[in-house]
Amino acid sequence: MLTKRIIPCLDIKNGRTVKGVNFVDLRDAGDPVELAEIYAKSGADELVFLDISATEERRKTLADLVLRVAEYVNIPFTVGGGISSVEDVDILLQNGADKVSINSSAVKNPDLINTLAAKFGSQCITVAIDAKKVDGTWLVHLVGGKVPTKLNLFDWAKEVERRGAGEILFTSMNNDGTKDGFANEALARLSSELNIPIIASGGAGNIQHFCDVFKEGKADAALAASVFHFKEIEIKDLKEALRKDGIEVRILP
């Protein structure tokens, strides 16, 4: 049985880690390099680093910061934000990223998924999907959740898989930052309809929420930010609780 992954997410704006509620009201959460080092040493399985203003401001992810973060971690490290070309991915991988995450650029140019998967391998390509439930339908949103589309979450996720993505990072905008739990119903449907790993994001507030997202949401990995950044949940405690609940996780010796 594959172990379930716990992934701290570092949302970066102007070189600092930030966290908000429902994608707004951002507050400072610390230095990303320091946080990355702490998480790597505390048992996190992977890290995700998202330059959340890169697409909005039409600039490239800060490759030098990626390089600094990568120097301090010995676990897989995904980078996203403003990635729209083979060149962008090449630079990030050369600077130490293990994987890249694309979002808005994939919706605007779906062929980009095929191109990147062919060039770098599916295992390197994560497609992030930010979606919001509107009148009973999950709709994809772009540019950090600011731009709604008419694209259905489940249809888009299936297309992403067909085009060669290695995994999907699904963030529920309804749940993001609320600490009320993950969108388990949508996650379970994604997991049942797709064959690639699904990373759950949005809504983690306590240890039980992580147990639920693996058992009810059928997620392969759970991503969270504020509960880790502000030390509301320690990764070691979380993993011990998950294992007691019968969920297979990797625990440091």
PDB file of N, CA, C and O in Angstrom, residues 45-95:
ATOM      1  N   ASP A  45       6.554  15.068   3.784  1.00  0.00           N
ATOM      2  CA  ASP A  45       6.902  14.181   2.674  1.00  0.00           C
ATOM      3  C   ASP A  45       7.333  14.958   1.439  1.00  0.00           C
ATOM      4  O   ASP A  45       8.174  14.512   0.665  1.00  0.00           O
ATOM      5  N   GLU A  46       6.730  16.112   1.258  1.00  0.00           N
ATOM      6  CA  GLU A  46       7.056  16.974   0.134  1.00  0.00           C
ATOM      7  C   GLU A  46       6.779  18.414   0.551  1.00  0.00           C
ATOM      8  O   GLU A  46       6.158  18.666   1.590  1.00  0.00           O
ATOM      9  N   LEU A  47       7.219  19.344  -0.284  1.00  0.00           N
ATOM     10  CA  LEU A  47       6.876  20.750  -0.116  1.00  0.00           C
ATOM     11  C   LEU A  47       6.305  21.273  -1.424  1.00  0.00           C
ATOM     12  O   LEU A  47       6.695  20.829  -2.506  1.00  0.00           O
ATOM     13  N   VAL A  48       5.396  22.226  -1.310  1.00  0.00           N
ATOM     14  CA  VAL A  48       4.913  22.946  -2.482  1.00  0.00           C
ATOM     15  C   VAL A  48       5.164  24.432  -2.250  1.00  0.00           C
ATOM     16  O   VAL A  48       4.822  24.974  -1.197  1.00  0.00           O
ATOM     17  N   PHE A  49       5.784  25.052  -3.225  1.00  0.00           N
ATOM     18  CA  PHE A  49       6.124  26.458  -3.160  1.00  0.00           C
ATOM     19  C   PHE A  49       5.383  27.164  -4.303  1.00  0.00           C
ATOM     20  O   PHE A  49       5.652  26.907  -5.474  1.00  0.00           O
ATOM     21  N   LEU A  50       4.419  28.022  -3.966  1.00  0.00           N
ATOM     22  CA  LEU A  50       3.619  28.704  -4.978  1.00  0.00           C
ATOM     23  C   LEU A  50       3.805  30.207  -4.885  1.00  0.00           C
ATOM     24  O   LEU A  50       3.459  30.827  -3.874  1.00  0.00           O
ATOM     25  N   ASP A  51       4.362  30.784  -5.945  1.00  0.00           N
ATOM     26  CA  ASP A  51       4.456  32.239  -6.026  1.00  0.00           C
ATOM     27  C   ASP A  51       3.078  32.733  -6.465  1.00  0.00           C
ATOM     28  O   ASP A  51       2.770  32.775  -7.648  1.00  0.00           O
ATOM     29  N   ILE A  52       2.243  33.099  -5.499  1.00  0.00           N
ATOM     30  CA  ILE A  52       0.819  33.301  -5.782  1.00  0.00           C
ATOM     31  C   ILE A  52       0.525  34.556  -6.590  1.00  0.00           C
ATOM     32  O   ILE A  52      -0.575  34.714  -7.110  1.00  0.00           O
ATOM     33  N   SER A  53       1.484  35.457  -6.713  1.00  0.00           N
ATOM     34  CA  SER A  53       1.234  36.667  -7.497  1.00  0.00           C
ATOM     35  C   SER A  53       1.931  36.640  -8.847  1.00  0.00           C
ATOM     36  O   SER A  53       1.835  37.584  -9.618  1.00  0.00           O
ATOM     37  N   ALA A  54       2.623  35.554  -9.168  1.00  0.00           N
ATOM     38  CA  ALA A  54       3.416  35.519 -10.400  1.00  0.00           C
ATOM     39  C   ALA A  54       2.544  35.615 -11.647  1.00  0.00           C
ATOM     40  O   ALA A  54       2.844  36.372 -12.567  1.00  0.00           O
ATOM     41  N   THR A  55       1.440  34.845 -11.684  1.00  0.00           N
ATOM     42  CA  THR A  55       0.570  34.893 -12.859  1.00  0.00           C
ATOM     43  C   THR A  55      -0.138  36.233 -12.933  1.00  0.00           C
ATOM     44  O   THR A  55      -0.203  36.867 -13.980  1.00  0.00           O
ATOM     45  N   GLU A  56      -0.655  36.683 -11.831  1.00  0.00           N
ATOM     46  CA  GLU A  56      -1.390  37.936 -11.786  1.00  0.00           C
ATOM     47  C   GLU A  56      -0.515  39.102 -12.252  1.00  0.00           C
ATOM     48  O   GLU A  56      -0.969  39.971 -12.989  1.00  0.00           O
ATOM     49  N   GLU A  57       0.725  39.129 -11.832  1.00  0.00           N
ATOM     50  CA  GLU A  57       1.609  40.240 -12.152  1.00  0.00           C
ATOM     51  C   GLU A  57       2.441  39.984 -13.400  1.00  0.00           C
ATOM     52  O   GLU A  57       3.303  40.771 -13.764  1.00  0.00           O
ATOM     53  N   ARG A  58       2.168  38.836 -14.057  1.00  0.00           N
ATOM     54  CA  ARG A  58       2.848  38.488 -15.302  1.00  0.00           C
ATOM     55  C   ARG A  58       4.365  38.549 -15.176  1.00  0.00           C
ATOM     56  O   ARG A  58       5.058  39.127 -16.001  1.00  0.00           O
ATOM     57  N   ARG A  59       4.871  37.957 -14.121  1.00  0.00           N
ATOM     58  CA  ARG A  59       6.319  37.827 -13.974  1.00  0.00           C
ATOM     59  C   ARG A  59       6.645  36.389 -13.628  1.00  0.00           C
ATOM     60  O   ARG A  59       5.783  35.615 -13.243  1.00  0.00           O
ATOM     61  N   LYS A  60       7.896  36.044 -13.750  1.00  0.00           N
ATOM     62  CA  LYS A  60       8.295  34.659 -13.551  1.00  0.00           C
ATOM     63  C   LYS A  60       8.514  34.358 -12.063  1.00  0.00           C
ATOM     64  O   LYS A  60       8.834  35.223 -11.259  1.00  0.00           O
ATOM     65  N   THR A  61       8.330  33.084 -11.744  1.00  0.00           N
ATOM     66  CA  THR A  61       8.611  32.643 -10.379  1.00  0.00           C
ATOM     67  C   THR A  61      10.044  32.999 -10.008  1.00  0.00           C
ATOM     68  O   THR A  61      10.942  32.966 -10.835  1.00  0.00           O
ATOM     69  N   LEU A  62      10.255  33.341  -8.769  1.00  0.00           N
ATOM     70  CA  LEU A  62      11.575  33.777  -8.324  1.00  0.00           C
ATOM     71  C   LEU A  62      12.531  32.587  -8.246  1.00  0.00           C
ATOM     72  O   LEU A  62      12.599  31.883  -7.236  1.00  0.00           O
ATOM     73  N   ALA A  63      13.279  32.398  -9.326  1.00  0.00           N
ATOM     74  CA  ALA A  63      14.162  31.237  -9.415  1.00  0.00           C
ATOM     75  C   ALA A  63      15.256  31.258  -8.350  1.00  0.00           C
ATOM     76  O   ALA A  63      15.674  30.212  -7.857  1.00  0.00           O
ATOM     77  N   ASP A  64      15.702  32.452  -7.966  1.00  0.00           N
ATOM     78  CA  ASP A  64      16.756  32.508  -6.947  1.00  0.00           C
ATOM     79  C   ASP A  64      16.247  32.045  -5.591  1.00  0.00           C
ATOM     80  O   ASP A  64      16.966  31.385  -4.834  1.00  0.00           O
ATOM     81  N   LEU A  65      14.994  32.348  -5.278  1.00  0.00           N
ATOM     82  CA  LEU A  65      14.409  31.879  -4.025  1.00  0.00           C
ATOM     83  C   LEU A  65      14.242  30.361  -4.058  1.00  0.00           C
ATOM     84  O   LEU A  65      14.480  29.673  -3.054  1.00  0.00           O
ATOM     85  N   VAL A  66      13.858  29.844  -5.223  1.00  0.00           N
ATOM     86  CA  VAL A  66      13.744  28.393  -5.389  1.00  0.00           C
ATOM     87  C   VAL A  66      15.090  27.738  -5.098  1.00  0.00           C
ATOM     88  O   VAL A  66      15.179  26.726  -4.384  1.00  0.00           O
ATOM     89  N   LEU A  67      16.139  28.323  -5.617  1.00  0.00           N
ATOM     90  CA  LEU A  67      17.485  27.787  -5.401  1.00  0.00           C
ATOM     91  C   LEU A  67      17.838  27.792  -3.922  1.00  0.00           C
ATOM     92  O   LEU A  67      18.364  26.809  -3.389  1.00  0.00           O
ATOM     93  N   ARG A  68      17.524  28.867  -3.218  1.00  0.00           N
ATOM     94  CA  ARG A  68      17.828  28.963  -1.793  1.00  0.00           C
ATOM     95  C   ARG A  68      17.036  27.939  -0.994  1.00  0.00           C
ATOM     96  O   ARG A  68      17.578  27.279  -0.095  1.00  0.00           O
ATOM     97  N   VAL A  69      15.748  27.776  -1.311  1.00  0.00           N
ATOM     98  CA  VAL A  69      14.923  26.800  -0.608  1.00  0.00           C
ATOM     99  C   VAL A  69      15.447  25.386  -0.852  1.00  0.00           C
ATOM    100  O   VAL A  69      15.582  24.586   0.075  1.00  0.00           O
ATOM    101  N   ALA A  70      15.788  25.094  -2.100  1.00  0.00           N
ATOM    102  CA  ALA A  70      16.231  23.745  -2.451  1.00  0.00           C
ATOM    103  C   ALA A  70      17.522  23.357  -1.737  1.00  0.00           C
ATOM    104  O   ALA A  70      17.766  22.175  -1.489  1.00  0.00           O
ATOM    105  N   GLU A  71      18.327  24.335  -1.401  1.00  0.00           N
ATOM    106  CA  GLU A  71      19.583  24.049  -0.696  1.00  0.00           C
ATOM    107  C   GLU A  71      19.337  23.456   0.689  1.00  0.00           C
ATOM    108  O   GLU A  71      20.195  22.777   1.242  1.00  0.00           O
ATOM    109  N   TYR A  72      18.156  23.713   1.248  1.00  0.00           N
ATOM    110  CA  TYR A  72      17.896  23.324   2.628  1.00  0.00           C
ATOM    111  C   TYR A  72      16.958  22.126   2.764  1.00  0.00           C
ATOM    112  O   TYR A  72      16.647  21.728   3.877  1.00  0.00           O
ATOM    113  N   VAL A  73      16.477  21.585   1.667  1.00  0.00           N
ATOM    114  CA  VAL A  73      15.526  20.477   1.779  1.00  0.00           C
ATOM    115  C   VAL A  73      16.054  19.234   1.081  1.00  0.00           C
ATOM    116  O   VAL A  73      16.783  19.318   0.085  1.00  0.00           O
ATOM    117  N   ASN A  74      15.680  18.084   1.622  1.00  0.00           N
ATOM    118  CA  ASN A  74      16.081  16.801   1.037  1.00  0.00           C
ATOM    119  C   ASN A  74      14.853  15.961   0.714  1.00  0.00           C
ATOM    120  O   ASN A  74      14.905  14.743   0.692  1.00  0.00           O
ATOM    121  N   ILE A  75      13.733  16.629   0.492  1.00  0.00           N
ATOM    122  CA  ILE A  75      12.480  15.961   0.127  1.00  0.00           C
ATOM    123  C   ILE A  75      11.980  16.578  -1.180  1.00  0.00           C
ATOM    124  O   ILE A  75      12.373  17.691  -1.535  1.00  0.00           O
ATOM    125  N   PRO A  76      11.121  15.886  -1.923  1.00  0.00           N
ATOM    126  CA  PRO A  76      10.610  16.437  -3.185  1.00  0.00           C
ATOM    127  C   PRO A  76       9.963  17.804  -2.990  1.00  0.00           C
ATOM    128  O   PRO A  76       9.297  18.065  -1.988  1.00  0.00           O
ATOM    129  N   PHE A  77      10.138  18.645  -3.991  1.00  0.00           N
ATOM    130  CA  PHE A  77       9.830  20.059  -3.872  1.00  0.00           C
ATOM    131  C   PHE A  77       9.182  20.529  -5.180  1.00  0.00           C
ATOM    132  O   PHE A  77       9.802  20.456  -6.242  1.00  0.00           O
ATOM    133  N   THR A  78       7.929  20.949  -5.097  1.00  0.00           N
ATOM    134  CA  THR A  78       7.178  21.403  -6.275  1.00  0.00           C
ATOM    135  C   THR A  78       7.103  22.922  -6.287  1.00  0.00           C
ATOM    136  O   THR A  78       6.871  23.545  -5.251  1.00  0.00           O
ATOM    137  N   VAL A  79       7.258  23.505  -7.462  1.00  0.00           N
ATOM    138  CA  VAL A  79       7.243  24.958  -7.597  1.00  0.00           C
ATOM    139  C   VAL A  79       6.199  25.370  -8.619  1.00  0.00           C
ATOM    140  O   VAL A  79       6.100  24.781  -9.693  1.00  0.00           O
ATOM    141  N   GLY A  80       5.418  26.391  -8.287  1.00  0.00           N
ATOM    142  CA  GLY A  80       4.420  26.899  -9.221  1.00  0.00           C
ATOM    143  C   GLY A  80       4.297  28.401  -9.160  1.00  0.00           C
ATOM    144  O   GLY A  80       4.762  29.049  -8.223  1.00  0.00           O
ATOM    145  N   GLY A  81       3.664  28.951 -10.174  1.00  0.00           N
ATOM    146  CA  GLY A  81       3.435  30.391 -10.231  1.00  0.00           C
ATOM    147  C   GLY A  81       4.044  31.011 -11.472  1.00  0.00           C
ATOM    148  O   GLY A  81       5.257  31.107 -11.599  1.00  0.00           O
ATOM    149  N   GLY A  82       3.208  31.393 -12.440  1.00  0.00           N
ATOM    150  CA  GLY A  82       3.698  32.081 -13.620  1.00  0.00           C
ATOM    151  C   GLY A  82       4.417  31.213 -14.625  1.00  0.00           C
ATOM    152  O   GLY A  82       5.130  31.714 -15.494  1.00  0.00           O
ATOM    153  N   ILE A  83       4.258  29.899 -14.542  1.00  0.00           N
ATOM    154  CA  ILE A  83       4.943  28.985 -15.461  1.00  0.00           C
ATOM    155  C   ILE A  83       4.105  28.814 -16.728  1.00  0.00           C
ATOM    156  O   ILE A  83       2.954  28.405 -16.665  1.00  0.00           O
ATOM    157  N   SER A  84       4.721  29.130 -17.876  1.00  0.00           N
ATOM    158  CA  SER A  84       3.944  29.063 -19.113  1.00  0.00           C
ATOM    159  C   SER A  84       4.733  28.539 -20.305  1.00  0.00           C
ATOM    160  O   SER A  84       4.238  28.586 -21.430  1.00  0.00           O
ATOM    161  N   SER A  85       5.942  28.032 -20.069  1.00  0.00           N
ATOM    162  CA  SER A  85       6.760  27.572 -21.190  1.00  0.00           C
ATOM    163  C   SER A  85       7.743  26.494 -20.762  1.00  0.00           C
ATOM    164  O   SER A  85       8.009  26.311 -19.570  1.00  0.00           O
ATOM    165  N   VAL A  86       8.303  25.803 -21.755  1.00  0.00           N
ATOM    166  CA  VAL A  86       9.356  24.817 -21.505  1.00  0.00           C
ATOM    167  C   VAL A  86      10.537  25.490 -20.827  1.00  0.00           C
ATOM    168  O   VAL A  86      11.148  24.937 -19.908  1.00  0.00           O
ATOM    169  N   GLU A  87      10.860  26.696 -21.265  1.00  0.00           N
ATOM    170  CA  GLU A  87      11.991  27.430 -20.688  1.00  0.00           C
ATOM    171  C   GLU A  87      11.787  27.684 -19.192  1.00  0.00           C
ATOM    172  O   GLU A  87      12.710  27.523 -18.385  1.00  0.00           O
ATOM    173  N   ASP A  88      10.570  28.073 -18.814  1.00  0.00           N
ATOM    174  CA  ASP A  88      10.273  28.320 -17.397  1.00  0.00           C
ATOM    175  C   ASP A  88      10.543  27.075 -16.562  1.00  0.00           C
ATOM    176  O   ASP A  88      11.158  27.134 -15.496  1.00  0.00           O
ATOM    177  N   VAL A  89      10.063  25.944 -17.047  1.00  0.00           N
ATOM    178  CA  VAL A  89      10.223  24.681 -16.312  1.00  0.00           C
ATOM    179  C   VAL A  89      11.691  24.295 -16.245  1.00  0.00           C
ATOM    180  O   VAL A  89      12.195  23.880 -15.194  1.00  0.00           O
ATOM    181  N   ASP A  90      12.389  24.445 -17.347  1.00  0.00           N
ATOM    182  CA  ASP A  90      13.802  24.099 -17.394  1.00  0.00           C
ATOM    183  C   ASP A  90      14.594  24.880 -16.349  1.00  0.00           C
ATOM    184  O   ASP A  90      15.422  24.328 -15.627  1.00  0.00           O
ATOM    185  N   ILE A  91      14.320  26.175 -16.235  1.00  0.00           N
ATOM    186  CA  ILE A  91      15.019  27.027 -15.267  1.00  0.00           C
ATOM    187  C   ILE A  91      14.747  26.563 -13.839  1.00  0.00           C
ATOM    188  O   ILE A  91      15.658  26.457 -13.013  1.00  0.00           O
ATOM    189  N   LEU A  92      13.484  26.275 -13.537  1.00  0.00           N
ATOM    190  CA  LEU A  92      13.116  25.868 -12.187  1.00  0.00           C
ATOM    191  C   LEU A  92      13.734  24.523 -11.803  1.00  0.00           C
ATOM    192  O   LEU A  92      14.232  24.352 -10.687  1.00  0.00           O
ATOM    193  N   LEU A  93      13.707  23.571 -12.720  1.00  0.00           N
ATOM    194  CA  LEU A  93      14.299  22.267 -12.433  1.00  0.00           C
ATOM    195  C   LEU A  93      15.815  22.392 -12.253  1.00  0.00           C
ATOM    196  O   LEU A  93      16.399  21.734 -11.388  1.00  0.00           O
ATOM    197  N   GLN A  94      16.424  23.249 -13.044  1.00  0.00           N
ATOM    198  CA  GLN A  94      17.869  23.456 -12.896  1.00  0.00           C
ATOM    199  C   GLN A  94      18.208  24.121 -11.562  1.00  0.00           C
ATOM    200  O   GLN A  94      19.292  23.921 -11.020  1.00  0.00           O
ATOM    201  N   ASN A  95      17.274  24.891 -11.031  1.00  0.00           N
ATOM    202  CA  ASN A  95      17.508  25.583  -9.762  1.00  0.00           C
ATOM    203  C   ASN A  95      17.151  24.731  -8.549  1.00  0.00           C
ATOM    204  O   ASN A  95      17.260  25.199  -7.417  1.00  0.00           O
TER     205      ASN A  95
END
